[in-house]
Coordinates of C-alpha atoms in Angstrom, one line a residue:
M1 CA -38.0 -1.1 -1.4
M2 CA -36.0 -1.3 -4.1
I3 CA -35.0 -4.7 -6.4
R4 CA -32.9 -5.7 -8.8
N5 CA -33.5 -8.0 -11.8
V6 CA -30.0 -9.7 -12.4
Y7 CA -28.9 -11.8 -15.4
M8 CA -26.0 -14.2 -15.8
M9 CA -24.8 -15.1 -19.5
N10 CA -22.2 -17.5 -21.0
L11 CA -20.9 -18.2 -24.1
N12 CA -19.7 -21.3 -26.2
S13 CA -16.5 -19.9 -28.0
L14 CA -14.5 -16.9 -27.5
D15 CA -14.6 -16.1 -31.1
A16 CA -18.4 -15.2 -30.3
L17 CA -17.1 -12.7 -28.0
P18 CA -17.1 -9.5 -30.4
R19 CA -20.0 -10.4 -32.0
W20 CA -21.8 -10.9 -28.7
E21 CA -20.3 -7.6 -27.1
R22 CA -21.8 -5.6 -30.3
W23 CA -24.8 -6.9 -30.1
Y24 CA -25.3 -6.0 -26.5
W25 CA -24.2 -2.6 -26.6
R26 CA -25.8 -1.7 -30.1
H27 CA -29.0 -3.5 -29.7
H28 CA -30.0 -5.2 -26.2
A29 CA -28.9 -2.5 -23.8
P30 CA -30.5 0.6 -25.7
E31 CA -33.6 -1.7 -26.7
A32 CA -33.9 -2.5 -22.8
V33 CA -33.3 1.3 -21.9
E34 CA -36.0 2.3 -24.5
A35 CA -38.7 -0.2 -23.6
M36 CA -38.1 0.2 -19.3
G37 CA -36.9 3.5 -19.1
P38 CA -39.7 5.0 -17.1
W39 CA -39.2 2.6 -14.8
L40 CA -35.3 1.7 -15.0
R41 CA -33.6 3.2 -11.9
R42 CA -30.1 1.6 -12.5
Y43 CA -28.6 -0.4 -15.5
Q44 CA -25.1 -2.0 -14.9
S45 CA -23.3 -4.8 -16.4
W46 CA -19.9 -6.4 -15.8
R47 CA -17.6 -8.8 -18.0
A48 CA -16.4 -11.9 -16.4
I49 CA -12.7 -12.1 -15.7
P50 CA -10.6 -14.4 -18.0
E51 CA -10.8 -18.1 -16.3
R52 CA -7.6 -19.1 -15.3
E53 CA -8.5 -22.2 -13.0
D54 CA -11.3 -24.8 -13.1
F55 CA -14.5 -22.7 -11.7
S56 CA -16.7 -25.6 -13.4
P57 CA -17.2 -27.1 -10.0
L58 CA -18.9 -24.0 -8.9
G59 CA -21.1 -23.5 -11.9
H60 CA -18.7 -20.9 -13.5
Y61 CA -20.3 -18.9 -16.3
N62 CA -17.7 -16.9 -18.7
Y63 CA -19.3 -13.9 -20.3
R64 CA -21.6 -11.4 -18.3
W65 CA -23.5 -10.5 -15.3
T66 CA -26.0 -7.6 -15.3
E67 CA -28.1 -5.8 -13.1
L68 CA -31.3 -3.7 -13.3
W69 CA -32.8 -1.8 -10.9
F70 CA -36.7 -0.8 -10.1
N71 CA -38.5 0.8 -7.3
D72 CA -40.8 -2.2 -7.4
F73 CA -42.0 -5.0 -9.7
E74 CA -42.7 -2.5 -12.5
I75 CA -42.2 -3.7 -15.8
M76 CA -43.2 -2.1 -19.4
D77 CA -46.6 -2.6 -21.0
R78 CA -45.3 -4.9 -23.4
P79 CA -43.1 -7.8 -24.0
L80 CA -39.5 -6.8 -24.5
V81 CA -38.4 -7.6 -28.3
L82 CA -34.8 -7.8 -28.9
T83 CA -32.7 -7.9 -32.1
W84 CA -30.8 -11.2 -32.5
W85 CA -28.6 -12.6 -35.3
N86 CA -28.7 -16.0 -36.9
G87 CA -26.6 -18.3 -35.0
Q88 CA -26.3 -16.1 -31.6
D89 CA -28.4 -18.7 -30.1
V90 CA -25.7 -21.4 -30.5
E91 CA -23.0 -19.0 -29.4
S92 CA -24.7 -17.9 -26.3
D93 CA -26.1 -21.7 -25.5
T94 CA -29.8 -20.5 -25.3
P95 CA -31.8 -21.6 -28.2
L96 CA -34.2 -18.8 -29.5
E97 CA -37.2 -20.9 -29.9
D98 CA -37.3 -22.1 -26.1
P99 CA -34.3 -20.8 -24.2
Y100 CA -35.5 -22.7 -21.4
H101 CA -36.8 -26.2 -22.7
G102 CA -39.7 -25.9 -21.1
G103 CA -37.8 -25.4 -17.8
W104 CA -34.2 -24.9 -16.6
S105 CA -31.6 -27.4 -18.5
G106 CA -28.2 -26.4 -17.2
S107 CA -25.6 -28.9 -16.5
M108 CA -21.8 -29.4 -16.5
D109 CA -21.7 -30.7 -19.9
G110 CA -24.0 -28.0 -21.1
P111 CA -26.2 -26.0 -22.1
H112 CA -25.3 -23.1 -19.9
P113 CA -28.7 -20.9 -20.5
I114 CA -29.1 -17.4 -19.7
A115 CA -30.2 -17.3 -16.0
Q116 CA -32.3 -14.4 -14.3
S117 CA -33.9 -13.9 -10.9
W118 CA -35.2 -11.1 -9.0
V119 CA -33.3 -10.2 -5.5
P120 CA -33.7 -7.2 -3.0
A121 CA -31.5 -4.3 -3.6
I122 CA -30.7 -4.3 0.1
P123 CA -29.2 -7.8 1.4
Q124 CA -30.7 -9.6 4.0
I125 CA -27.1 -11.0 5.0
R126 CA -24.0 -8.8 5.4
I127 CA -20.8 -9.8 6.5
D128 CA -17.9 -7.1 6.5
N129 CA -14.7 -7.9 7.1
H130 CA -12.5 -4.9 6.3
P131 CA -12.4 -1.7 8.7
S132 CA -14.4 1.2 7.1
A133 CA -11.8 3.4 8.3
T134 CA -9.2 2.6 5.8
E135 CA -8.9 2.0 2.1
E136 CA -10.4 -1.2 0.7
P137 CA -7.8 -3.7 -1.2
A138 CA -8.6 -4.0 -5.1
A139 CA -10.8 -7.0 -5.3
F140 CA -12.7 -9.7 -7.4
R141 CA -16.6 -10.5 -7.1
W142 CA -17.7 -13.8 -7.1
I143 CA -21.5 -14.0 -7.3
G144 CA -23.9 -16.6 -7.7
L145 CA -27.3 -18.0 -7.5
I146 CA -28.3 -21.5 -5.8
R147 CA -31.3 -23.4 -5.6
F148 CA -31.5 -26.7 -3.1
P149 CA -33.2 -29.9 -4.6
T150 CA -33.3 -31.5 -1.4
G151 CA -33.5 -30.4 2.1
G152 CA -35.7 -27.1 1.6
E153 CA -35.0 -24.6 4.4
A154 CA -32.4 -26.9 6.2
A155 CA -30.1 -26.9 3.2
D156 CA -30.5 -22.9 2.9
R157 CA -29.5 -22.5 6.4
W158 CA -26.4 -25.2 5.6
F159 CA -25.4 -22.5 2.9
T160 CA -25.5 -19.6 5.1
D161 CA -24.8 -20.8 8.4
H162 CA -22.0 -23.0 7.4
V163 CA -20.7 -22.0 3.6
L164 CA -21.0 -18.2 4.0
E165 CA -19.8 -18.4 7.4
G166 CA -16.7 -20.2 6.7
L167 CA -16.0 -18.1 3.7
A168 CA -16.2 -15.1 5.8
R169 CA -13.2 -16.6 7.7
T170 CA -11.3 -17.3 4.4
E171 CA -8.1 -15.3 3.9
G172 CA -8.7 -12.4 1.4
V173 CA -12.6 -12.2 1.7
L174 CA -13.6 -8.5 2.4
R175 CA -17.2 -8.7 2.4
I176 CA -20.1 -11.1 2.0
R177 CA -23.9 -10.0 1.0
S178 CA -26.6 -12.5 0.3
S179 CA -30.6 -12.6 0.1
R180 CA -33.3 -15.1 -0.6
T181 CA -34.6 -14.4 -3.9
L182 CA -38.0 -12.5 -4.6
H183 CA -41.2 -14.5 -6.1
V184 CA -42.5 -12.5 -9.0
P185 CA -46.0 -11.4 -9.1
E186 CA -48.2 -13.6 -11.7
D187 CA -49.1 -10.4 -13.3
I188 CA -45.8 -9.5 -14.0
L189 CA -45.1 -13.0 -15.4
R190 CA -47.7 -12.6 -17.9
N191 CA -46.6 -9.3 -19.2
L192 CA -42.9 -10.9 -19.8
S193 CA -42.1 -12.7 -23.2
S194 CA -43.7 -16.0 -23.5
R195 CA -40.0 -17.5 -23.7
E196 CA -39.5 -16.6 -20.0
P197 CA -39.9 -19.3 -17.3
Q198 CA -43.1 -19.3 -15.9
Q199 CA -41.3 -19.0 -12.4
F200 CA -37.6 -18.3 -12.1
I201 CA -36.0 -21.4 -10.2
W202 CA -33.3 -19.8 -7.9
E203 CA -33.9 -19.6 -4.2
R204 CA -30.8 -17.5 -3.0
F205 CA -28.4 -15.0 -4.2
F206 CA -24.9 -14.5 -3.1
E207 CA -21.9 -11.7 -3.8
I208 CA -18.6 -11.9 -2.2
D209 CA -15.6 -9.4 -2.2
V210 CA -12.7 -11.2 -2.2
T211 CA -8.6 -10.7 -3.1
R212 CA -7.1 -13.9 -3.1
L213 CA -9.1 -15.7 -5.7
S214 CA -7.0 -19.4 -5.6
I215 CA -7.5 -19.6 -1.6
F216 CA -10.8 -18.6 -2.1
R217 CA -12.0 -21.2 -4.7
A218 CA -10.4 -23.8 -2.5
A219 CA -12.2 -22.6 0.4
A220 CA -15.6 -22.6 -1.4
L221 CA -15.0 -26.4 -2.9
S222 CA -14.2 -27.6 0.6
L223 CA -17.2 -25.6 2.5
L224 CA -19.7 -27.0 -0.3
E225 CA -18.2 -30.4 -0.3
W226 CA -17.3 -31.0 -3.7
N227 CA -17.3 -34.5 -4.8
P228 CA -15.9 -34.8 -8.2
D229 CA -16.7 -38.6 -8.8
K230 CA -20.4 -37.6 -8.4
R231 CA -20.1 -34.2 -9.7
R232 CA -22.0 -32.9 -6.8
L233 CA -22.0 -30.7 -3.9
A234 CA -23.5 -31.3 -0.6
H235 CA -27.4 -31.6 -0.6
G236 CA -27.4 -33.0 -4.0
V237 CA -26.4 -29.7 -5.7
E238 CA -25.2 -30.2 -9.1
P239 CA -22.9 -27.0 -10.8
Y240 CA -25.0 -25.5 -13.4
R241 CA -28.1 -27.5 -12.5
D242 CA -28.5 -25.9 -8.8
L243 CA -25.6 -23.4 -8.7
I244 CA -24.3 -21.0 -11.1
S245 CA -21.7 -18.3 -10.5
I246 CA -19.5 -15.5 -12.2
V247 CA -16.3 -13.8 -11.1
T248 CA -15.8 -10.0 -12.0
L249 CA -13.7 -7.2 -11.2
E250 CA -15.2 -4.4 -8.6
R251 CA -16.6 -1.6 -11.7
P252 CA -19.1 -2.1 -14.2
D253 CA -18.2 -1.8 -17.5
W254 CA -20.9 0.4 -18.3
R255 CA -23.6 2.0 -16.4
L256 CA -27.3 3.6 -17.5
H257 CA -25.7 6.8 -18.4
D258 CA -23.3 5.2 -21.1
I259 CA -26.3 3.5 -23.1
V260 CA -27.6 5.6 -26.1
P261 CA -31.0 4.6 -27.1
K262 CA -31.7 3.8 -30.5
G263 CA -33.6 5.9 -33.1

């Protein structure tokens, strides 16, 4: 069974984008590959598309989605130490001294901390709308993580049976993949940086390929029962606190073979 360690990142200002990309390419990715190389099977990362409509009710993140694939919960034998620069914590909405403020602190008004989770490589839910015998249209990917503050299993069934099934019937939706997130073994948690959360909060991962983004956004907000007055979705879900998502194109910007280790 292969698994994915996934990350979602947000920037506070477009002015930070060149510096952040330089850090990611020159320092972060090579340092991650150097530390995890013996276990790492796949490394790929996507830039978020420029936001043209208001996706904040869907917990929109504006910078990058990254996936690291492993055979199992394998991890390096020491915490990963990354290169940072002065001011990066402000630009990325993630304070260096305590990125999770003792727990998850996302909200619509900020911050939008770096989020991560572990998910199965093979999704538990698969919905395909496009015939495999013909070439698929070019598409966006809407990717997200959600938790359910109330309702537990009932809320999860609402999301899978009502929201995902409804989106599958929406014009332009080609494919839906979703899984429950994975619980991280305690020995792996102890090996992570002390700045990591003790356990990751997200309960379900999803990714949807869609060709008509405006139509899709309207359908998602309707199915999720967005209430702008309460700034909540159904089952008490709040954007950025309980739901985060990002929109990318199909192909990653880079993969493992593109990254040159430092040194």
